Amino acid sequence: DAMVIQNPRYQVTQFGKPVTLSCSQTLNHNVMYWYQQKSSQAPKLLFHYYDKDFNNEADTPDNFQSRRPNTSFCFLDIRSPGLGDAAMYLCATSRGQGPNLDEQYFGPGTRLTVT
Amino acid sequence: AQTVTQSQPEMSVQEAETVTLSCTYDTSENNYYLFWYKQPPSRQMILVIRQEAYKQQNATENRFSVNFQKAAKSFSLKISDSQLGDTAMYFCAFMTPGAQKLVFGQGTRLTINP
């Protein structure tokens, strides 16, 4: 089945130690998103790629970076995780064109713990 | 800027009952999309239903239907014959075409009791 896959599902990192979360998709969608979701809150968009075009949200800290080496993969790099970065990180995709172009498909998320 | 408000942080009903989740939004746009997403405990977020603002007819997906009131900027979700598997966090969301960005409400935690 076509889907959005996130690895790992659970990640523990130390304060200040760089960490990378990965997302892959078999939907061949043009757009990939990264969201941060803290407990009992709505997802907060960090940035998205439309193909290779990177779009950063104005309030996303510089500590968060992203890479999209090809259509299928997108990575979230946290350069120096702080305790406040502990959260669920959601990856999502959308077609970006054609029917239902804006409909987003979410992955299961990676829960990040910072010790 | 667009905003989405869900005024019910938590709701609880008995299995088989009908429940309505409220959502209001604020925008100056005339063309936009509205969504309800479901996020079950420890499971991924999935789309429940979508509504295009230019469509007057309310969207329906099996037991899920919406009451879209464009003038009032209201978009409520009705779940009929509720099931235990409907227990989840429900998010109302807004998007303008081509904006590639969902604006979420704060969410409503719905519990279906046996």
PDB file of C-alpha atoms in Angstrom:
ATOM      1  CA  ASP A   1       0.000   0.000   0.000  1.00  0.00           C
ATOM      2  CA  ALA A   2       1.155   3.506  -0.772  1.00  0.00           C
ATOM      3  CA  MET A   3       2.020   5.281   2.406  1.00  0.00           C
ATOM      4  CA  VAL A   4       4.080   7.702   4.444  1.00  0.00           C
ATOM      5  CA  ILE A   5       6.743   6.005   6.555  1.00  0.00           C
ATOM      6  CA  GLN A   6       8.670   7.523   9.432  1.00  0.00           C
ATOM      7  CA  ASN A   7      11.736   6.081  11.071  1.00  0.00           C
ATOM      8  CA  PRO A   8      12.408   5.605  13.827  1.00  0.00           C
ATOM      9  CA  ARG A   9       9.057   5.629  15.627  1.00  0.00           C
ATOM     10  CA  TYR A  10      10.783   6.484  18.897  1.00  0.00           C
ATOM     11  CA  GLN A  11      14.041   8.374  19.227  1.00  0.00           C
ATOM     12  CA  VAL A  12      15.940   9.266  22.357  1.00  0.00           C
ATOM     13  CA  THR A  13      18.739  11.799  22.145  1.00  0.00           C
ATOM     14  CA  GLN A  14      20.846  13.723  24.605  1.00  0.00           C
ATOM     15  CA  PHE A  15      20.639  17.426  25.199  1.00  0.00           C
ATOM     16  CA  GLY A  16      22.699  19.134  22.508  1.00  0.00           C
ATOM     17  CA  LYS A  17      23.395  15.979  20.486  1.00  0.00           C
ATOM     18  CA  PRO A  18      22.346  16.301  16.819  1.00  0.00           C
ATOM     19  CA  VAL A  19      19.564  14.021  15.699  1.00  0.00           C
ATOM     20  CA  THR A  20      18.006  13.213  12.326  1.00  0.00           C
ATOM     21  CA  LEU A  21      14.494  11.981  11.726  1.00  0.00           C
ATOM     22  CA  SER A  22      13.537  10.468   8.410  1.00  0.00           C
ATOM     23  CA  CYS A  23      10.419  10.275   6.304  1.00  0.00           C
ATOM     24  CA  SER A  24       9.765   8.408   3.094  1.00  0.00           C
ATOM     25  CA  GLN A  25       6.726   8.173   0.876  1.00  0.00           C
ATOM     26  CA  THR A  26       5.538   5.828  -1.834  1.00  0.00           C
ATOM     27  CA  LEU A  27       2.748   8.165  -2.969  1.00  0.00           C
ATOM     28  CA  ASN A  28       4.970  10.099  -5.395  1.00  0.00           C
ATOM     29  CA  HIS A  29       3.615  13.325  -3.958  1.00  0.00           C
ATOM     30  CA  ASN A  30       5.239  16.648  -4.787  1.00  0.00           C
ATOM     31  CA  VAL A  31       4.908  18.210  -1.355  1.00  0.00           C
ATOM     32  CA  MET A  32       6.388  16.997   1.920  1.00  0.00           C
ATOM     33  CA  TYR A  33       5.816  18.620   5.303  1.00  0.00           C
ATOM     34  CA  TRP A  34       7.303  18.451   8.760  1.00  0.00           C
ATOM     35  CA  TYR A  35       5.155  19.232  11.792  1.00  0.00           C
ATOM     36  CA  GLN A  36       5.961  19.395  15.493  1.00  0.00           C
ATOM     37  CA  GLN A  37       3.203  18.253  17.810  1.00  0.00           C
ATOM     38  CA  LYS A  38       3.427  18.614  21.579  1.00  0.00           C
ATOM     39  CA  SER A  39       1.170  16.764  23.944  1.00  0.00           C
ATOM     40  CA  SER A  40      -2.544  17.550  23.483  1.00  0.00           C
ATOM     41  CA  GLN A  41      -1.770  20.343  21.034  1.00  0.00           C
ATOM     42  CA  ALA A  42      -2.380  20.843  17.347  1.00  0.00           C
ATOM     43  CA  PRO A  43       0.456  20.099  14.934  1.00  0.00           C
ATOM     44  CA  LYS A  44       2.653  23.089  14.212  1.00  0.00           C
ATOM     45  CA  LEU A  45       4.105  23.365  10.733  1.00  0.00           C
ATOM     46  CA  LEU A  46       7.897  23.724  10.714  1.00  0.00           C
ATOM     47  CA  PHE A  47       8.534  23.764   6.949  1.00  0.00           C
ATOM     48  CA  HIS A  48       7.613  22.099   3.701  1.00  0.00           C
ATOM     49  CA  TYR A  49       9.111  21.239   0.339  1.00  0.00           C
ATOM     50  CA  TYR A  50       7.315  21.645  -2.950  1.00  0.00           C
ATOM     51  CA  ASP A  51       9.550  19.456  -5.083  1.00  0.00           C
ATOM     52  CA  LYS A  52      12.981  20.936  -4.325  1.00  0.00           C
ATOM     53  CA  ASP A  53      11.672  24.319  -3.223  1.00  0.00           C
ATOM     54  CA  PHE A  54      12.071  24.739   0.516  1.00  0.00           C
ATOM     55  CA  ASN A  55       9.550  26.835   2.462  1.00  0.00           C
ATOM     56  CA  ASN A  56      10.389  27.680   6.041  1.00  0.00           C
ATOM     57  CA  GLU A  57       7.818  28.965   8.496  1.00  0.00           C
ATOM     58  CA  ALA A  58       8.767  32.331   9.939  1.00  0.00           C
ATOM     59  CA  ASP A  59       8.751  31.107  13.534  1.00  0.00           C
ATOM     60  CA  THR A  60      10.683  27.866  12.986  1.00  0.00           C
ATOM     61  CA  PRO A  61      13.888  28.037  15.056  1.00  0.00           C
ATOM     62  CA  ASP A  62      17.229  27.898  13.213  1.00  0.00           C
ATOM     63  CA  ASN A  63      17.961  24.768  15.203  1.00  0.00           C
ATOM     64  CA  PHE A  64      15.659  22.886  12.817  1.00  0.00           C
ATOM     65  CA  GLN A  65      16.834  22.086   9.303  1.00  0.00           C
ATOM     66  CA  SER A  66      15.523  19.878   6.550  1.00  0.00           C
ATOM     67  CA  ARG A  67      16.810  18.050   3.488  1.00  0.00           C
ATOM     68  CA  ARG A  68      14.967  16.471   0.599  1.00  0.00           C
ATOM     69  CA  PRO A  69      17.473  14.571  -1.550  1.00  0.00           C
ATOM     70  CA  ASN A  70      14.799  13.112  -3.836  1.00  0.00           C
ATOM     71  CA  THR A  71      11.025  12.871  -4.250  1.00  0.00           C
ATOM     72  CA  SER A  72      10.667   9.967  -1.846  1.00  0.00           C
ATOM     73  CA  PHE A  73      12.732  11.058   1.143  1.00  0.00           C
ATOM     74  CA  CYS A  74      12.774  14.005   3.488  1.00  0.00           C
ATOM     75  CA  PHE A  75      14.844  14.475   6.633  1.00  0.00           C
ATOM     76  CA  LEU A  76      14.464  16.639   9.708  1.00  0.00           C
ATOM     77  CA  ASP A  77      17.736  17.601  11.390  1.00  0.00           C
ATOM     78  CA  ILE A  78      17.766  19.068  14.873  1.00  0.00           C
ATOM     79  CA  ARG A  79      21.230  20.497  15.334  1.00  0.00           C
ATOM     80  CA  SER A  80      21.275  20.966  19.104  1.00  0.00           C
ATOM     81  CA  PRO A  81      18.156  19.512  20.707  1.00  0.00           C
ATOM     82  CA  GLY A  82      16.898  21.176  23.849  1.00  0.00           C
ATOM     83  CA  LEU A  83      14.461  19.819  26.393  1.00  0.00           C
ATOM     84  CA  GLY A  84      11.752  21.922  24.773  1.00  0.00           C
ATOM     85  CA  ASP A  85      12.184  20.049  21.496  1.00  0.00           C
ATOM     86  CA  ALA A  86      10.787  16.856  22.953  1.00  0.00           C
ATOM     87  CA  ALA A  87       7.651  16.219  20.923  1.00  0.00           C
ATOM     88  CA  MET A  88       6.024  14.094  18.271  1.00  0.00           C
ATOM     89  CA  TYR A  89       7.298  14.949  14.800  1.00  0.00           C
ATOM     90  CA  LEU A  90       4.877  14.299  11.986  1.00  0.00           C
ATOM     91  CA  CYS A  91       5.689  14.009   8.324  1.00  0.00           C
ATOM     92  CA  ALA A  92       2.954  14.562   5.761  1.00  0.00           C
ATOM     93  CA  THR A  93       2.649  14.667   1.996  1.00  0.00           C
ATOM     94  CA  SER A  94       0.256  16.085  -0.577  1.00  0.00           C
ATOM     95  CA  ARG A  95       0.000  15.944  -4.353  1.00  0.00           C
ATOM     96  CA  GLY A  96       0.393  19.679  -4.839  1.00  0.00           C
ATOM     97  CA  GLN A  97      -1.399  19.478  -8.188  1.00  0.00           C
ATOM     98  CA  GLY A  98      -4.378  17.796  -9.773  1.00  0.00           C
ATOM     99  CA  PRO A  99      -7.475  16.477  -7.966  1.00  0.00           C
ATOM    100  CA  ASN A 100      -7.481  16.967  -4.202  1.00  0.00           C
ATOM    101  CA  LEU A 101      -4.101  18.613  -4.509  1.00  0.00           C
ATOM    102  CA  ASP A 102      -4.122  19.955  -0.968  1.00  0.00           C
ATOM    103  CA  GLU A 103      -5.174  16.796   0.863  1.00  0.00           C
ATOM    104  CA  GLN A 104      -2.441  15.828   3.305  1.00  0.00           C
ATOM    105  CA  TYR A 105      -1.460  12.274   4.192  1.00  0.00           C
ATOM    106  CA  PHE A 106       0.293  11.843   7.505  1.00  0.00           C
ATOM    107  CA  GLY A 107       2.893   9.382   8.690  1.00  0.00           C
ATOM    108  CA  PRO A 108       2.699   7.707  12.115  1.00  0.00           C
ATOM    109  CA  GLY A 109       5.153  10.163  13.645  1.00  0.00           C
ATOM    110  CA  THR A 110       8.440   9.937  15.510  1.00  0.00           C
ATOM    111  CA  ARG A 111       8.313  10.588  19.217  1.00  0.00           C
ATOM    112  CA  LEU A 112      11.487  12.384  20.263  1.00  0.00           C
ATOM    113  CA  THR A 113      12.708  12.315  23.847  1.00  0.00           C
ATOM    114  CA  VAL A 114      15.546  14.587  24.937  1.00  0.00           C
ATOM    115  CA  THR A 115      17.456  13.568  28.067  1.00  0.00           C
TER     116      THR A 115
ATOM    117  CA  ALA B   1      -4.471  35.646   9.075  1.00  0.00           C
ATOM    118  CA  GLN B   2      -6.773  32.695   9.262  1.00  0.00           C
ATOM    119  CA  THR B   3      -7.700  31.193  12.612  1.00  0.00           C
ATOM    120  CA  VAL B   4      -9.595  28.054  13.549  1.00  0.00           C
ATOM    121  CA  THR B   5     -11.318  27.638  16.905  1.00  0.00           C
ATOM    122  CA  GLN B   6     -12.611  24.451  18.491  1.00  0.00           C
ATOM    123  CA  SER B   7     -14.424  25.423  21.655  1.00  0.00           C
ATOM    124  CA  GLN B   8     -14.838  21.923  23.098  1.00  0.00           C
ATOM    125  CA  PRO B   9     -11.530  20.597  24.504  1.00  0.00           C
ATOM    126  CA  GLU B  10     -13.137  17.292  25.508  1.00  0.00           C
ATOM    127  CA  MET B  11     -16.351  15.407  24.830  1.00  0.00           C
ATOM    128  CA  SER B  12     -17.650  12.060  25.947  1.00  0.00           C
ATOM    129  CA  VAL B  13     -20.669  10.084  24.719  1.00  0.00           C
ATOM    130  CA  GLN B  14     -22.022   6.580  24.919  1.00  0.00           C
ATOM    131  CA  GLU B  15     -21.559   4.123  22.107  1.00  0.00           C
ATOM    132  CA  ALA B  16     -24.249   4.388  19.390  1.00  0.00           C
ATOM    133  CA  GLU B  17     -25.077   7.982  20.296  1.00  0.00           C
ATOM    134  CA  THR B  18     -24.736  10.883  17.902  1.00  0.00           C
ATOM    135  CA  VAL B  19     -22.187  13.560  18.722  1.00  0.00           C
ATOM    136  CA  THR B  20     -21.429  16.932  17.154  1.00  0.00           C
ATOM    137  CA  LEU B  21     -18.042  18.622  17.309  1.00  0.00           C
ATOM    138  CA  SER B  22     -17.929  22.371  16.797  1.00  0.00           C
ATOM    139  CA  CYS B  23     -15.514  24.412  14.731  1.00  0.00           C
ATOM    140  CA  THR B  24     -15.490  28.052  13.746  1.00  0.00           C
ATOM    141  CA  TYR B  25     -12.968  29.852  11.604  1.00  0.00           C
ATOM    142  CA  ASP B  26     -12.067  33.330  10.557  1.00  0.00           C
ATOM    143  CA  THR B  27     -10.941  34.314   7.077  1.00  0.00           C
ATOM    144  CA  SER B  28     -11.404  37.016   4.495  1.00  0.00           C
ATOM    145  CA  GLU B  29     -10.972  34.510   1.675  1.00  0.00           C
ATOM    146  CA  ASN B  30     -13.940  33.381  -0.398  1.00  0.00           C
ATOM    147  CA  ASN B  31     -12.449  30.158  -1.715  1.00  0.00           C
ATOM    148  CA  TYR B  32     -10.963  27.664   0.709  1.00  0.00           C
ATOM    149  CA  TYR B  33     -11.078  24.097   1.988  1.00  0.00           C
ATOM    150  CA  LEU B  34     -12.094  22.785   5.386  1.00  0.00           C
ATOM    151  CA  PHE B  35     -11.105  19.444   6.849  1.00  0.00           C
ATOM    152  CA  TRP B  36     -11.699  17.260   9.847  1.00  0.00           C
ATOM    153  CA  TYR B  37      -8.771  15.048  10.824  1.00  0.00           C
ATOM    154  CA  LYS B  38      -8.878  12.203  13.335  1.00  0.00           C
ATOM    155  CA  GLN B  39      -5.867  11.229  15.455  1.00  0.00           C
ATOM    156  CA  PRO B  40      -6.484   8.061  17.491  1.00  0.00           C
ATOM    157  CA  PRO B  41      -4.294   7.420  20.547  1.00  0.00           C
ATOM    158  CA  SER B  42      -0.790   6.427  19.434  1.00  0.00           C
ATOM    159  CA  ARG B  43      -1.905   6.183  15.813  1.00  0.00           C
ATOM    160  CA  GLN B  44      -1.490   8.348  12.788  1.00  0.00           C
ATOM    161  CA  MET B  45      -3.659  11.237  11.766  1.00  0.00           C
ATOM    162  CA  ILE B  46      -6.154  10.482   9.027  1.00  0.00           C
ATOM    163  CA  LEU B  47      -8.531  12.628   7.042  1.00  0.00           C
ATOM    164  CA  VAL B  48     -12.175  12.119   7.999  1.00  0.00           C
ATOM    165  CA  ILE B  49     -13.939  14.519   5.687  1.00  0.00           C
ATOM    166  CA  ARG B  50     -13.338  17.612   3.548  1.00  0.00           C
ATOM    167  CA  GLN B  51     -15.506  20.453   2.328  1.00  0.00           C
ATOM    168  CA  GLU B  52     -14.882  22.915  -0.481  1.00  0.00           C
ATOM    169  CA  ALA B  53     -16.219  26.364   0.383  1.00  0.00           C
ATOM    170  CA  TYR B  54     -17.774  26.853  -3.048  1.00  0.00           C
ATOM    171  CA  LYS B  55     -19.970  23.779  -2.574  1.00  0.00           C
ATOM    172  CA  GLN B  56     -23.280  24.446  -0.851  1.00  0.00           C
ATOM    173  CA  GLN B  57     -23.972  20.783  -0.236  1.00  0.00           C
ATOM    174  CA  ASN B  58     -22.653  19.447   3.037  1.00  0.00           C
ATOM    175  CA  ALA B  59     -20.066  16.674   2.701  1.00  0.00           C
ATOM    176  CA  THR B  60     -20.917  13.190   3.968  1.00  0.00           C
ATOM    177  CA  GLU B  61     -18.726  10.126   4.474  1.00  0.00           C
ATOM    178  CA  ASN B  62     -20.675   7.166   5.854  1.00  0.00           C
ATOM    179  CA  ARG B  63     -21.396   7.983   9.527  1.00  0.00           C
ATOM    180  CA  PHE B  64     -19.602  11.317   9.328  1.00  0.00           C
ATOM    181  CA  SER B  65     -21.247  14.468   8.035  1.00  0.00           C
ATOM    182  CA  VAL B  66     -20.629  18.171   8.308  1.00  0.00           C
ATOM    183  CA  ASN B  67     -22.820  21.204   8.785  1.00  0.00           C
ATOM    184  CA  PHE B  68     -21.083  23.929   6.792  1.00  0.00           C
ATOM    185  CA  GLN B  69     -22.440  27.406   7.375  1.00  0.00           C
ATOM    186  CA  LYS B  70     -20.322  29.715   5.244  1.00  0.00           C
ATOM    187  CA  ALA B  71     -21.880  32.987   6.350  1.00  0.00           C
ATOM    188  CA  ALA B  72     -21.479  32.057   9.996  1.00  0.00           C
ATOM    189  CA  LYS B  73     -17.994  30.590   9.332  1.00  0.00           C
ATOM    190  CA  SER B  74     -18.983  27.421  11.089  1.00  0.00           C
ATOM    191  CA  PHE B  75     -17.985  23.858  10.216  1.00  0.00           C
ATOM    192  CA  SER B  76     -19.268  21.237  12.659  1.00  0.00           C
ATOM    193  CA  LEU B  77     -18.751  17.474  12.424  1.00  0.00           C
ATOM    194  CA  LYS B  78     -21.545  15.057  13.234  1.00  0.00           C
ATOM    195  CA  ILE B  79     -20.742  11.451  14.024  1.00  0.00           C
ATOM    196  CA  SER B  80     -23.777   9.177  13.904  1.00  0.00           C
ATOM    197  CA  ASP B  81     -24.024   5.787  15.594  1.00  0.00           C
ATOM    198  CA  SER B  82     -20.701   6.389  17.349  1.00  0.00           C
ATOM    199  CA  GLN B  83     -18.336   3.444  17.798  1.00  0.00           C
ATOM    200  CA  LEU B  84     -15.534   2.717  20.247  1.00  0.00           C
ATOM    201  CA  GLY B  85     -13.074   3.143  17.394  1.00  0.00           C
ATOM    202  CA  ASP B  86     -14.157   6.760  17.019  1.00  0.00           C
ATOM    203  CA  THR B  87     -12.296   7.583  20.232  1.00  0.00           C
ATOM    204  CA  ALA B  88      -9.616  10.044  19.134  1.00  0.00           C
ATOM    205  CA  MET B  89      -8.461  13.621  18.996  1.00  0.00           C
ATOM    206  CA  TYR B  90     -10.326  15.467  16.255  1.00  0.00           C
ATOM    207  CA  PHE B  91      -8.801  18.489  14.550  1.00  0.00           C
ATOM    208  CA  CYS B  92     -10.629  20.962  12.366  1.00  0.00           C
ATOM    209  CA  ALA B  93      -8.375  22.522   9.742  1.00  0.00           C
ATOM    210  CA  PHE B  94      -8.492  25.239   7.109  1.00  0.00           C
ATOM    211  CA  MET B  95      -6.557  25.778   3.916  1.00  0.00           C
ATOM    212  CA  THR B  96      -6.619  28.227   1.039  1.00  0.00           C
ATOM    213  CA  PRO B  97      -6.029  26.636  -2.377  1.00  0.00           C
ATOM    214  CA  GLY B  98      -2.381  26.428  -3.284  1.00  0.00           C
ATOM    215  CA  ALA B  99      -1.231  27.706   0.105  1.00  0.00           C
ATOM    216  CA  GLN B 100       0.198  24.270   1.007  1.00  0.00           C
ATOM    217  CA  LYS B 101      -0.468  25.039   4.657  1.00  0.00           C
ATOM    218  CA  LEU B 102      -3.106  23.698   7.018  1.00  0.00           C
ATOM    219  CA  VAL B 103      -4.285  25.914   9.857  1.00  0.00           C
ATOM    220  CA  PHE B 104      -5.419  23.643  12.679  1.00  0.00           C
ATOM    221  CA  GLY B 105      -7.797  24.212  15.537  1.00  0.00           C
ATOM    222  CA  GLN B 106      -6.792  23.245  19.066  1.00  0.00           C
ATOM    223  CA  GLY B 107      -8.483  19.863  18.831  1.00  0.00           C
ATOM    224  CA  THR B 108     -11.335  18.102  20.615  1.00  0.00           C
ATOM    225  CA  ARG B 109     -10.640  14.913  22.526  1.00  0.00           C
ATOM    226  CA  LEU B 110     -13.616  12.608  21.936  1.00  0.00           C
ATOM    227  CA  THR B 111     -14.180   9.532  24.058  1.00  0.00           C
ATOM    228  CA  ILE B 112     -16.779   6.928  23.161  1.00  0.00           C
ATOM    229  CA  ASN B 113     -17.819   4.918  26.208  1.00  0.00           C
ATOM    230  CA  PRO B 114     -19.113   1.348  26.020  1.00  0.00           C
TER     231      PRO B 114
END
